[in-house]
Amino acid sequence: PEAMDWMIKRAAAEHDTLNEFERWCRHPAQVALLLFGLVTGGVLVRALDYGTLALPAAVLVGKPLGLFAGVVLARALGPHLPFHVGWRELVVVGFLVTIGFTMALFFATVSVGPGAILSELKMGALLTLGGGLLAFIAARVLRVGRFAHRHAK
């Protein structure tokens, strides 16, 4: 119906006002959201200590291993992986699931009282964003997603 036309995505190359505004404010809005999250989460940048590395180390090892264990168990019970999803793609997804910025900040704040340990956990939660970089590197090395097409030509 014509009443729903406003919900249809226009081509990104179009130069209408809405697309121009979206292109203009995309990156400033992302920076503002990151800073908002850091400020409201109370992350102290000076909180780098040995305890800071415990959370990212546990997340970078535990979440991918848990994902693989779940997939192995599910496959043992019968279901198969979706079409075009193999173990290489699961490695990339395993690194993507390590990003726990907002929930890690929430659980750290709820479970630990104010003090040095809370500051270290919050900085560790911030360091879990490195899982995105690891996912990008893994996708490039394993030629997964958009990197598969570039090398296939």
mmCIF file of C-alpha atoms in Angstrom:
data_model
loop_
_atom_site.group_PDB
_atom_site.id
_atom_site.type_symbol
_atom_site.label_atom_id
_atom_site.label_comp_id
_atom_site.label_asym_id
_atom_site.label_seq_id
_atom_site.Cartn_x
_atom_site.Cartn_y
_atom_site.Cartn_z
ATOM 1 C CA PRO A 1 0.000 0.000 0.000
ATOM 2 C CA GLU A 2 1.033 3.574 -0.625
ATOM 3 C CA ALA A 3 0.784 4.438 3.072
ATOM 4 C CA MET A 4 3.796 2.180 3.705
ATOM 5 C CA ASP A 5 6.054 3.725 1.046
ATOM 6 C CA TRP A 6 8.003 5.683 3.668
ATOM 7 C CA MET A 7 9.277 2.377 5.105
ATOM 8 C CA ILE A 8 10.856 1.236 1.836
ATOM 9 C CA LYS A 9 14.606 1.710 1.775
ATOM 10 C CA ARG A 10 15.764 3.956 -0.992
ATOM 11 C CA ALA A 11 18.945 3.258 -2.882
ATOM 12 C CA ALA A 12 21.983 4.631 -1.041
ATOM 13 C CA ALA A 13 23.117 6.476 -4.181
ATOM 14 C CA GLU A 14 20.016 8.662 -4.219
ATOM 15 C CA HIS A 15 20.503 12.292 -3.235
ATOM 16 C CA ASP A 16 17.259 12.976 -1.413
ATOM 17 C CA THR A 17 17.341 14.886 1.876
ATOM 18 C CA LEU A 18 16.988 11.861 4.149
ATOM 19 C CA ASN A 19 19.849 9.922 2.524
ATOM 20 C CA GLU A 20 22.091 13.009 2.573
ATOM 21 C CA PHE A 21 21.332 13.552 6.256
ATOM 22 C CA GLU A 22 22.050 9.907 7.041
ATOM 23 C CA ARG A 23 25.405 10.056 5.274
ATOM 24 C CA TRP A 24 26.310 13.290 7.034
ATOM 25 C CA CYS A 25 25.449 12.209 10.591
ATOM 26 C CA ARG A 26 26.408 8.516 10.523
ATOM 27 C CA HIS A 27 29.919 8.775 11.975
ATOM 28 C CA PRO A 28 29.377 11.692 14.387
ATOM 29 C CA ALA A 29 26.394 9.824 15.829
ATOM 30 C CA GLN A 30 28.456 6.662 16.346
ATOM 31 C CA VAL A 31 31.194 8.625 18.134
ATOM 32 C CA ALA A 32 28.580 10.331 20.311
ATOM 33 C CA LEU A 33 27.022 6.972 21.224
ATOM 34 C CA LEU A 34 30.414 5.509 22.155
ATOM 35 C CA LEU A 35 31.239 8.495 24.364
ATOM 36 C CA PHE A 36 27.764 8.333 25.925
ATOM 37 C CA GLY A 37 28.300 4.670 26.751
ATOM 38 C CA LEU A 38 31.703 5.344 28.302
ATOM 39 C CA VAL A 39 30.467 8.241 30.400
ATOM 40 C CA THR A 40 27.265 6.604 31.634
ATOM 41 C CA GLY A 41 29.104 3.345 32.263
ATOM 42 C CA GLY A 42 31.685 5.172 34.370
ATOM 43 C CA VAL A 43 34.725 3.664 32.665
ATOM 44 C CA LEU A 44 37.971 5.018 34.113
ATOM 45 C CA VAL A 45 40.753 4.901 31.546
ATOM 46 C CA ARG A 46 43.356 4.862 34.332
ATOM 47 C CA ALA A 47 41.953 1.526 35.573
ATOM 48 C CA LEU A 48 44.507 -0.560 33.665
ATOM 49 C CA ASP A 49 45.771 -3.234 36.040
ATOM 50 C CA TYR A 50 46.200 -7.003 36.100
ATOM 51 C CA GLY A 51 42.533 -7.566 36.875
ATOM 52 C CA THR A 52 41.615 -5.624 33.744
ATOM 53 C CA LEU A 53 42.838 -8.425 31.498
ATOM 54 C CA ALA A 54 40.854 -11.173 33.260
ATOM 55 C CA LEU A 55 37.506 -10.277 31.703
ATOM 56 C CA PRO A 56 38.660 -9.951 28.072
ATOM 57 C CA ALA A 57 40.809 -13.087 28.364
ATOM 58 C CA ALA A 58 37.894 -15.096 29.750
ATOM 59 C CA VAL A 59 35.511 -13.729 27.130
ATOM 60 C CA LEU A 60 37.881 -14.177 24.177
ATOM 61 C CA VAL A 61 38.464 -17.807 25.134
ATOM 62 C CA GLY A 62 35.194 -18.817 26.785
ATOM 63 C CA LYS A 63 32.566 -17.474 24.410
ATOM 64 C CA PRO A 64 34.034 -18.930 21.188
ATOM 65 C CA LEU A 65 34.650 -22.274 22.895
ATOM 66 C CA GLY A 66 31.081 -22.256 24.228
ATOM 67 C CA LEU A 67 29.760 -21.476 20.754
ATOM 68 C CA PHE A 68 31.746 -24.333 19.204
ATOM 69 C CA ALA A 69 30.722 -26.733 21.967
ATOM 70 C CA GLY A 70 27.067 -25.814 21.408
ATOM 71 C CA VAL A 71 27.357 -26.320 17.652
ATOM 72 C CA VAL A 72 29.130 -29.680 18.082
ATOM 73 C CA LEU A 73 26.445 -30.820 20.534
ATOM 74 C CA ALA A 74 23.641 -29.645 18.259
ATOM 75 C CA ARG A 75 25.171 -31.365 15.238
ATOM 76 C CA ALA A 76 25.555 -34.577 17.273
ATOM 77 C CA LEU A 77 21.825 -34.428 17.955
ATOM 78 C CA GLY A 78 20.957 -34.120 14.278
ATOM 79 C CA PRO A 79 20.528 -30.523 13.041
ATOM 80 C CA HIS A 80 22.905 -29.234 10.390
ATOM 81 C CA LEU A 81 24.490 -25.860 9.916
ATOM 82 C CA PRO A 82 22.591 -23.426 7.697
ATOM 83 C CA PHE A 83 23.391 -23.310 3.995
ATOM 84 C CA HIS A 84 26.648 -21.379 3.289
ATOM 85 C CA VAL A 85 27.696 -21.556 6.965
ATOM 86 C CA GLY A 86 30.725 -23.648 7.764
ATOM 87 C CA TRP A 87 33.390 -23.816 10.436
ATOM 88 C CA ARG A 88 35.285 -20.834 8.991
ATOM 89 C CA GLU A 89 32.201 -18.652 9.362
ATOM 90 C CA LEU A 90 31.716 -19.933 12.900
ATOM 91 C CA VAL A 91 35.238 -18.796 13.817
ATOM 92 C CA VAL A 92 34.310 -15.260 12.772
ATOM 93 C CA VAL A 93 30.987 -15.450 14.644
ATOM 94 C CA GLY A 94 32.871 -16.806 17.662
ATOM 95 C CA PHE A 95 34.966 -13.652 17.789
ATOM 96 C CA LEU A 96 31.940 -11.433 17.178
ATOM 97 C CA VAL A 97 30.073 -12.846 20.170
ATOM 98 C CA THR A 98 32.950 -11.792 22.428
ATOM 99 C CA ILE A 99 31.868 -8.164 22.131
ATOM 100 C CA GLY A 100 29.940 -7.662 25.326
ATOM 101 C CA PHE A 101 30.399 -3.977 25.935
ATOM 102 C CA THR A 102 27.005 -2.898 27.255
ATOM 103 C CA MET A 103 25.988 -6.097 29.043
ATOM 104 C CA ALA A 104 29.453 -6.524 30.565
ATOM 105 C CA LEU A 105 29.283 -2.973 31.928
ATOM 106 C CA PHE A 106 25.801 -3.644 33.301
ATOM 107 C CA PHE A 107 26.736 -6.911 35.016
ATOM 108 C CA ALA A 108 29.956 -5.450 36.421
ATOM 109 C CA THR A 109 28.036 -2.545 37.921
ATOM 110 C CA VAL A 110 25.326 -4.772 39.380
ATOM 111 C CA SER A 111 27.564 -7.545 40.730
ATOM 112 C CA VAL A 112 30.519 -5.629 42.193
ATOM 113 C CA GLY A 113 30.440 -2.727 44.603
ATOM 114 C CA PRO A 114 32.303 0.539 44.004
ATOM 115 C CA GLY A 115 36.066 0.316 44.092
ATOM 116 C CA ALA A 116 39.146 -0.740 42.205
ATOM 117 C CA ILE A 117 37.738 -4.100 41.097
ATOM 118 C CA LEU A 118 34.692 -2.440 39.522
ATOM 119 C CA SER A 119 36.950 -0.008 37.643
ATOM 120 C CA GLU A 120 39.090 -2.883 36.370
ATOM 121 C CA LEU A 121 36.025 -4.852 35.253
ATOM 122 C CA LYS A 122 34.660 -1.844 33.401
ATOM 123 C CA MET A 123 37.956 -1.318 31.590
ATOM 124 C CA GLY A 124 38.016 -5.054 30.809
ATOM 125 C CA ALA A 125 34.505 -4.749 29.363
ATOM 126 C CA LEU A 126 35.780 -1.948 27.150
ATOM 127 C CA LEU A 127 38.632 -4.177 25.971
ATOM 128 C CA THR A 128 36.135 -6.833 24.803
ATOM 129 C CA LEU A 129 35.497 -4.533 21.849
ATOM 130 C CA GLY A 130 38.773 -5.976 20.526
ATOM 131 C CA GLY A 131 36.742 -9.043 19.547
ATOM 132 C CA GLY A 132 35.434 -7.008 16.615
ATOM 133 C CA LEU A 133 38.975 -6.445 15.387
ATOM 134 C CA LEU A 134 39.754 -10.153 15.823
ATOM 135 C CA ALA A 135 36.596 -11.032 13.857
ATOM 136 C CA PHE A 136 37.659 -8.694 11.045
ATOM 137 C CA ILE A 137 41.150 -10.234 10.937
ATOM 138 C CA ALA A 138 39.726 -13.772 11.046
ATOM 139 C CA ALA A 139 37.279 -12.986 8.231
ATOM 140 C CA ARG A 140 40.100 -11.616 6.117
ATOM 141 C CA VAL A 141 42.485 -14.503 6.806
ATOM 142 C CA LEU A 142 39.822 -17.204 6.386
ATOM 143 C CA ARG A 143 38.284 -15.405 3.363
ATOM 144 C CA VAL A 144 34.816 -15.300 4.838
ATOM 145 C CA GLY A 145 31.953 -12.986 3.868
ATOM 146 C CA ARG A 146 32.874 -10.050 1.674
ATOM 147 C CA PHE A 147 36.517 -11.126 1.686
ATOM 148 C CA ALA A 148 35.622 -14.416 -0.020
ATOM 149 C CA HIS A 149 34.351 -12.630 -3.122
ATOM 150 C CA ARG A 150 37.363 -10.352 -3.445
ATOM 151 C CA HIS A 151 39.793 -13.258 -3.616
ATOM 152 C CA ALA A 152 37.561 -15.505 -5.726
ATOM 153 C CA LYS A 153 37.801 -13.290 -8.826
#
